[in-house]
mmCIF file of C-alpha atoms in Angstrom:
data_model
loop_
_atom_site.group_PDB
_atom_site.id
_atom_site.type_symbol
_atom_site.label_atom_id
_atom_site.label_comp_id
_atom_site.label_asym_id
_atom_site.label_seq_id
_atom_site.Cartn_x
_atom_site.Cartn_y
_atom_site.Cartn_z
ATOM 1 C CA UNK A 1 -16.906 33.730 63.457
ATOM 2 C CA UNK A 2 -13.874 32.836 61.890
ATOM 3 C CA UNK A 3 -15.245 29.683 60.246
ATOM 4 C CA UNK A 4 -13.064 27.231 62.617
ATOM 5 C CA UNK A 5 -14.804 23.806 63.453
ATOM 6 C CA UNK A 6 -15.995 23.827 67.461
ATOM 7 C CA UNK A 7 -13.828 21.599 69.467
ATOM 8 C CA UNK A 8 -15.227 18.278 70.342
ATOM 9 C CA UNK A 9 -14.813 16.817 73.658
ATOM 10 C CA UNK A 10 -14.383 13.205 74.154
ATOM 11 C CA UNK A 11 -16.546 11.563 77.076
ATOM 12 C CA UNK A 12 -15.836 8.070 78.554
ATOM 13 C CA UNK A 13 -19.224 6.859 80.153
ATOM 14 C CA UNK A 14 -19.719 3.927 82.842
ATOM 15 C CA UNK A 15 -22.388 1.960 81.566
ATOM 16 C CA UNK A 16 -23.779 2.279 78.261
ATOM 17 C CA UNK A 17 -21.847 4.833 76.442
ATOM 18 C CA UNK A 18 -24.543 4.266 73.458
ATOM 19 C CA UNK A 19 -27.419 5.336 75.691
ATOM 20 C CA UNK A 20 -25.442 8.197 77.113
ATOM 21 C CA UNK A 21 -24.011 9.509 73.734
ATOM 22 C CA UNK A 22 -27.746 9.616 72.325
ATOM 23 C CA UNK A 23 -28.185 13.131 74.361
ATOM 24 C CA UNK A 24 -24.897 14.577 73.615
ATOM 25 C CA UNK A 25 -24.965 17.586 72.042
ATOM 26 C CA UNK A 26 -22.837 18.130 68.991
ATOM 27 C CA UNK A 27 -19.548 18.797 70.549
ATOM 28 C CA UNK A 28 -19.433 15.892 72.678
ATOM 29 C CA UNK A 29 -18.462 12.307 71.321
ATOM 30 C CA UNK A 30 -17.645 8.921 72.760
ATOM 31 C CA UNK A 31 -14.193 8.175 73.886
ATOM 32 C CA UNK A 32 -12.584 5.244 72.069
ATOM 33 C CA UNK A 33 -10.229 4.632 74.963
ATOM 34 C CA UNK A 34 -9.321 6.118 78.558
ATOM 35 C CA UNK A 35 -6.596 8.096 77.272
ATOM 36 C CA UNK A 36 -8.601 10.512 75.111
ATOM 37 C CA UNK A 37 -11.594 10.960 77.485
ATOM 38 C CA UNK A 38 -11.435 14.766 78.415
ATOM 39 C CA UNK A 39 -14.775 13.944 80.453
ATOM 40 C CA UNK A 40 -16.109 10.998 82.538
ATOM 41 C CA UNK A 41 -19.639 10.425 83.364
ATOM 42 C CA UNK A 42 -20.329 7.617 86.019
ATOM 43 C CA UNK A 43 -22.893 6.344 88.683
ATOM 44 C CA UNK A 44 -21.828 5.277 92.104
ATOM 45 C CA UNK A 45 -24.636 2.449 91.698
ATOM 46 C CA UNK A 46 -22.613 0.474 89.745
ATOM 47 C CA UNK A 47 -19.404 1.157 91.683
ATOM 48 C CA UNK A 48 -17.640 2.877 88.752
ATOM 49 C CA UNK A 49 -17.364 6.360 89.981
ATOM 50 C CA UNK A 50 -14.135 5.605 91.129
ATOM 51 C CA UNK A 51 -12.688 4.070 87.835
ATOM 52 C CA UNK A 52 -11.174 7.076 86.399
ATOM 53 C CA UNK A 53 -9.490 10.038 88.090
ATOM 54 C CA UNK A 54 -10.496 13.512 87.411
ATOM 55 C CA UNK A 55 -11.778 16.747 88.937
ATOM 56 C CA UNK A 56 -15.745 16.287 90.113
ATOM 57 C CA UNK A 57 -17.257 19.263 88.109
ATOM 58 C CA UNK A 58 -21.124 17.829 88.377
ATOM 59 C CA UNK A 59 -22.965 15.702 90.748
ATOM 60 C CA UNK A 60 -26.438 14.946 90.252
ATOM 61 C CA UNK A 61 -28.575 14.223 93.269
ATOM 62 C CA UNK A 62 -32.193 13.585 94.105
ATOM 63 C CA UNK A 63 -33.461 13.049 97.228
ATOM 64 C CA UNK A 64 -30.225 13.127 98.921
ATOM 65 C CA UNK A 65 -28.838 10.207 96.574
ATOM 66 C CA UNK A 66 -26.247 10.823 94.195
ATOM 67 C CA UNK A 67 -27.351 9.534 90.639
ATOM 68 C CA UNK A 68 -24.176 10.443 88.488
ATOM 69 C CA UNK A 69 -20.842 12.295 88.609
ATOM 70 C CA UNK A 70 -18.836 14.001 85.945
ATOM 71 C CA UNK A 71 -15.118 14.437 85.950
ATOM 72 C CA UNK A 72 -13.174 16.804 84.135
ATOM 73 C CA UNK A 73 -9.927 14.915 83.009
ATOM 74 C CA UNK A 74 -8.439 17.350 80.418
ATOM 75 C CA UNK A 75 -5.697 18.841 83.570
ATOM 76 C CA UNK A 76 -4.614 15.116 84.040
ATOM 77 C CA UNK A 77 -3.394 14.976 80.324
ATOM 78 C CA UNK A 78 -0.777 17.914 81.391
ATOM 79 C CA UNK A 79 0.016 17.436 85.080
ATOM 80 C CA UNK A 80 -0.325 13.590 85.700
ATOM 81 C CA UNK A 81 -0.677 11.648 82.197
ATOM 82 C CA UNK A 82 0.239 8.358 83.934
ATOM 83 C CA UNK A 83 -3.565 9.146 85.600
ATOM 84 C CA UNK A 84 -5.272 9.199 82.460
ATOM 85 C CA UNK A 85 -5.703 5.264 82.369
ATOM 86 C CA UNK A 86 -8.975 3.849 84.251
ATOM 87 C CA UNK A 87 -7.786 2.299 87.635
ATOM 88 C CA UNK A 88 -6.697 -1.170 87.300
ATOM 89 C CA UNK A 89 -9.036 -3.949 88.472
ATOM 90 C CA UNK A 90 -9.260 -7.755 88.872
ATOM 91 C CA UNK A 91 -12.869 -7.697 88.038
ATOM 92 C CA UNK A 92 -14.521 -7.128 84.501
ATOM 93 C CA UNK A 93 -15.853 -3.987 83.883
ATOM 94 C CA UNK A 94 -19.338 -3.112 85.442
ATOM 95 C CA UNK A 95 -22.309 -2.873 82.968
ATOM 96 C CA UNK A 96 -25.592 -1.736 83.498
ATOM 97 C CA UNK A 97 -27.894 -4.931 83.533
ATOM 98 C CA UNK A 98 -29.919 -3.284 80.853
ATOM 99 C CA UNK A 99 -27.253 -2.839 78.551
ATOM 100 C CA UNK A 100 -26.965 -3.847 74.870
ATOM 101 C CA UNK A 101 -24.215 -3.778 72.671
ATOM 102 C CA UNK A 102 -24.980 -1.748 69.323
ATOM 103 C CA UNK A 103 -22.170 -2.060 66.773
ATOM 104 C CA UNK A 104 -24.004 0.670 64.719
ATOM 105 C CA UNK A 105 -23.224 3.214 67.317
ATOM 106 C CA UNK A 106 -25.887 5.834 68.927
ATOM 107 C CA UNK A 107 -28.490 7.370 66.640
ATOM 108 C CA UNK A 108 -29.630 10.916 66.636
ATOM 109 C CA UNK A 109 -32.766 11.641 65.687
#
């Protein structure tokens, strides 16, 4: 090993990023804005799976229903940086009904 720090990938999450970040491995961190998100995790249930563009790399299903979608957004930064922001919408951001904002951030234990 050359002693270099591992690359940290930024992740945008539809719903509560705090609840998702608790399960992130050390190489993932919550994105603070759309443009820095390397990956996007969303759920069709909340209707936000189309909010950010990227190449779908994972689809989580159960009994034929899609539970979550993961999109890789890294190539957009190079080939179409204008597509990095989330899709414009007149509606407020969709949030899971159980979301509680935690200003202290995710806790790892």
